[in-house]
XYZ file of C-alpha atoms in Angstrom:
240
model
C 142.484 116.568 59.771
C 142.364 113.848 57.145
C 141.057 110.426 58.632
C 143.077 107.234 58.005
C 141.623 104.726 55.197
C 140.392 101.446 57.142
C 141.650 98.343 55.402
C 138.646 96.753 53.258
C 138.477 92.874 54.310
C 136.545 90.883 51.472
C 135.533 87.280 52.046
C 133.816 85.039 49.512
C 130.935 82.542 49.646
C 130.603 79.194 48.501
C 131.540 78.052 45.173
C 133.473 81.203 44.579
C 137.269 82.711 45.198
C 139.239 85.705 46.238
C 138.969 86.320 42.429
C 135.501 86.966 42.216
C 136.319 90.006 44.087
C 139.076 91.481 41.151
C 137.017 94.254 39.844
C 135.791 95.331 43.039
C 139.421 95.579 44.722
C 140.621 97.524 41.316
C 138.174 100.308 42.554
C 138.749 100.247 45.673
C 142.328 100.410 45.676
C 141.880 103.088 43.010
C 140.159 105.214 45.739
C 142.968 104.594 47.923
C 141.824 102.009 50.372
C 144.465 99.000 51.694
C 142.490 95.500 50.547
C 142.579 92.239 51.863
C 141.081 89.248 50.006
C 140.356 86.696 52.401
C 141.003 82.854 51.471
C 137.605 81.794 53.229
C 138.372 77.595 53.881
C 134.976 76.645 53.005
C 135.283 73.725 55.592
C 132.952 74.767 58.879
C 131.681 77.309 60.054
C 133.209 78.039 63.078
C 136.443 76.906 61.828
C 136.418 78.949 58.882
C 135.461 81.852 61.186
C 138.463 81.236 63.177
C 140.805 81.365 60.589
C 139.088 84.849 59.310
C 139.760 86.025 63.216
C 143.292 85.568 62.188
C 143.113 88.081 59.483
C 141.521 90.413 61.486
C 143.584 90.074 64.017
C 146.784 90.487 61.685
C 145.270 94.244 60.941
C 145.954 97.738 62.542
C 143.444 100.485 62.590
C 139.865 100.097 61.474
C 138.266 97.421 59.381
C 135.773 97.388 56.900
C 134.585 93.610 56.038
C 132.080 92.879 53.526
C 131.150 89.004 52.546
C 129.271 87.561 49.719
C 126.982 84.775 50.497
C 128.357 82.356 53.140
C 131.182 84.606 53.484
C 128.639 86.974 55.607
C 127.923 83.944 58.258
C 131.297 83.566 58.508
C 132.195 87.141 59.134
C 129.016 87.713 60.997
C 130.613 85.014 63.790
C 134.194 86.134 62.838
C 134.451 89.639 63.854
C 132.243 89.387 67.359
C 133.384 91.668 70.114
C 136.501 92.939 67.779
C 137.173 96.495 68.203
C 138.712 97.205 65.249
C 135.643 96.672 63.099
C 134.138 99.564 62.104
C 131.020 98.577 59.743
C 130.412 95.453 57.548
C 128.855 95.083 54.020
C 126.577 92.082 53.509
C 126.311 91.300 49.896
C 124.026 88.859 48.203
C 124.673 87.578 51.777
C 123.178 85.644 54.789
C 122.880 87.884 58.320
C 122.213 85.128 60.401
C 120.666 85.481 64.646
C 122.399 82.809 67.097
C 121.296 79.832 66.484
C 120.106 79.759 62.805
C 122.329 78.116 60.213
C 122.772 79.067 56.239
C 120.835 76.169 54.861
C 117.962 77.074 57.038
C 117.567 80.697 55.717
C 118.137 80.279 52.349
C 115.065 78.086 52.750
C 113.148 80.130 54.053
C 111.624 82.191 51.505
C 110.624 80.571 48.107
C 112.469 80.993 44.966
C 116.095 79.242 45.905
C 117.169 77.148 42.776
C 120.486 76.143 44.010
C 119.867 72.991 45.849
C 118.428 71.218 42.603
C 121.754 71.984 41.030
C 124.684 71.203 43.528
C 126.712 67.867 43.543
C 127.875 66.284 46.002
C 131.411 64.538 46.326
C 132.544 62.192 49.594
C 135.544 63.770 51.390
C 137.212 62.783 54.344
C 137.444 65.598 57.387
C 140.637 66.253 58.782
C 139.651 63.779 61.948
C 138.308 60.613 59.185
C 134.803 61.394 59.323
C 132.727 61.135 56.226
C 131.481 64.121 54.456
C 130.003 65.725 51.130
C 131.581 68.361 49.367
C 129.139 70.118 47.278
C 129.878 71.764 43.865
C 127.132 73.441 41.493
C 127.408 71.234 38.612
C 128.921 73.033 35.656
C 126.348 73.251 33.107
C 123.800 74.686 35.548
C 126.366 77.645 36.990
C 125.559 80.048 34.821
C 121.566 79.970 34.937
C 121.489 79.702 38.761
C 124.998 81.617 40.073
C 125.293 84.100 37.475
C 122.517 84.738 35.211
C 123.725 88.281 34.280
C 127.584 87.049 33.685
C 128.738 86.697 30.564
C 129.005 83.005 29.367
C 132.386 82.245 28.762
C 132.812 83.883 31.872
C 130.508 82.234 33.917
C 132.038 78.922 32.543
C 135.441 79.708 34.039
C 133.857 80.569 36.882
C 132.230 76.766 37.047
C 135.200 75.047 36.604
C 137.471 77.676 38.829
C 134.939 76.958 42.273
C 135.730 76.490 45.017
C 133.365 73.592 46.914
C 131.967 73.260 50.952
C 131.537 70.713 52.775
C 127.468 70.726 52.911
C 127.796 70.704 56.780
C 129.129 73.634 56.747
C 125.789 75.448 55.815
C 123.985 73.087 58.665
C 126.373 74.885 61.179
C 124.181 77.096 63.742
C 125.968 79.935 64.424
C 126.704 81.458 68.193
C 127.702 84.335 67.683
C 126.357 87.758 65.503
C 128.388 90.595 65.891
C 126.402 92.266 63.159
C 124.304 93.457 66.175
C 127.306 96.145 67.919
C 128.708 97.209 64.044
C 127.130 99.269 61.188
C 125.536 97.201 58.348
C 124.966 97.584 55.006
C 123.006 95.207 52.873
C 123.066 94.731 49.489
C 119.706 93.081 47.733
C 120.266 91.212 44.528
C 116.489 91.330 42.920
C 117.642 88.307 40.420
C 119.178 86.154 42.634
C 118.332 82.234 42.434
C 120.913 81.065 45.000
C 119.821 83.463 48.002
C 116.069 84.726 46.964
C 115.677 88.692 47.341
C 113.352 88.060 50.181
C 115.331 86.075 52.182
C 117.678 89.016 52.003
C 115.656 91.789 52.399
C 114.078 90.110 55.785
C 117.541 89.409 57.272
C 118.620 92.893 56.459
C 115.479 94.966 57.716
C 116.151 92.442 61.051
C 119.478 93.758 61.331
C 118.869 97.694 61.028
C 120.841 97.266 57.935
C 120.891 99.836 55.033
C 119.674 97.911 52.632
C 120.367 98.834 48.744
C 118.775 96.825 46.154
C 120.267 95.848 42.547
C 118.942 94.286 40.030
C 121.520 91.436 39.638
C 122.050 87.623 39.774
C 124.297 86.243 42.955
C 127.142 86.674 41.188
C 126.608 90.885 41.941
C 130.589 90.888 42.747
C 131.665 89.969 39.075
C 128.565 91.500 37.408
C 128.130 94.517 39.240
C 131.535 95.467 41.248
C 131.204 99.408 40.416
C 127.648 99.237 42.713
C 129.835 97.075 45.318
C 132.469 99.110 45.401
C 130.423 102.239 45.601
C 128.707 100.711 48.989
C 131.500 99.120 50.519
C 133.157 103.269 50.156
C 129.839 104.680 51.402
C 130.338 102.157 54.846
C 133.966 103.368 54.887
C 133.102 107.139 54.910
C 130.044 106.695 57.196
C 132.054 105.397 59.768
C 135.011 107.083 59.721
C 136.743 108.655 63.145
């Protein structure tokens, strides 16, 4: 009795868009499987978890999520106590307990050349108060984001990102339904925005499979084949 494809939910990070995800959807879609590119807001945590609830919630049958970067603490909060999630995929991501935020992990472990290289700009919330949003300036986006990206690339990719507001990765999360789902982790051994340790420690802390590649944080555009590959090894692992 063949077993029904789960719909493959992909949410992206900061300074990124749905389109860093193009090469990995071609192959997935390829193989068959419905895909969903989630518009991550990029405003707060919680809110932006909210919103991926939505799309969720919008879904029948079983889920697959995987989230690059900040997309994993927003998916991580997003998809607690939701039956219809069947495994997520953390990828050059952040698998954060209650009560840590992003900023604080990707400090944790040395090697994180991102903060030197982000910009702020002053934005008003949506209820007047005064925040930052941050950008990675352009000429820097390529050495620290995506080393292993082709230039001209990587140069659209500057000028195509999306921003957060900085108090977004201050947010402590409260939830981290990574603990009742399947995880897989994916380890990006060149990566100057999220250091390999910092990943590797939040993935062995979450029982997570963890598969290394030697890539820059930008593993989605670089290496979609390998994220493809896991994201369809979650699928069949935790199929009905």
């Amino acid at each position: 009795m063949a077993t029904t494809k789960p719909t493959i939910v992909l949410v992206h990070g900061a300074f990124a868009d749905s389109s860093s995800w193009n090469e990995v959807i071609a192959t997935l879609r390829g193989d068959g499987y419905p895909v969903i590119a989630a518009a991550n807001p990029l405003r707060t945590l919680h809110g932006d978890a909210a919103y991926l609830r939505t799309v969720l919630d919008s879904i029948e049958g079983p889920i697959v999520i995987a989230g690059h970067s900040y997309g994993g603490s927003v998916m991580s909060q997003a998809i607690d106590g939701h039956s219809g999630v069947k495994a997520l995929v953390y990828v050059a991501s952040f698998i954060l307990e209650e009560g840590e935020s992003t900023g604080e992990l990707s400090a944790k472990f040395p090697g994180a050349e991102l903060g030197s290289a982000l910009h702020p700009v002053p934005v008003a919330t949506p209820d007047n108060a005064e925040a930052a949003d941050l950008y990675i300036e352009q000429d820097k986006f390529h050495a620290v984001f995506a080393a292993d990206v082709p230039e001209e690339e990587a140069a659209l990719m500057a000028v195509t990102q999306r921003p957060i507001i900085g108090d977004a990765l201050e947010e402590k999360a409260t939830k981290a339904g990574w603990k009742n789902v399947p995880t897989w982790n994916i380890v990006t051994l060149q990566d100057l925005a999220v250091p390999a340790e910092s990943q590797r420690f939040m993935g062995e802390r979450a029982g997570s499979k963890n598969v290394e590649v030697d890539a820059s944080h930008a593993v989605t555009v670089s290496r979609p084949e390998t994220v493809a590959l896991v994201i369809d090894e979650a699928a069949k692992a935790t199929a009905n």
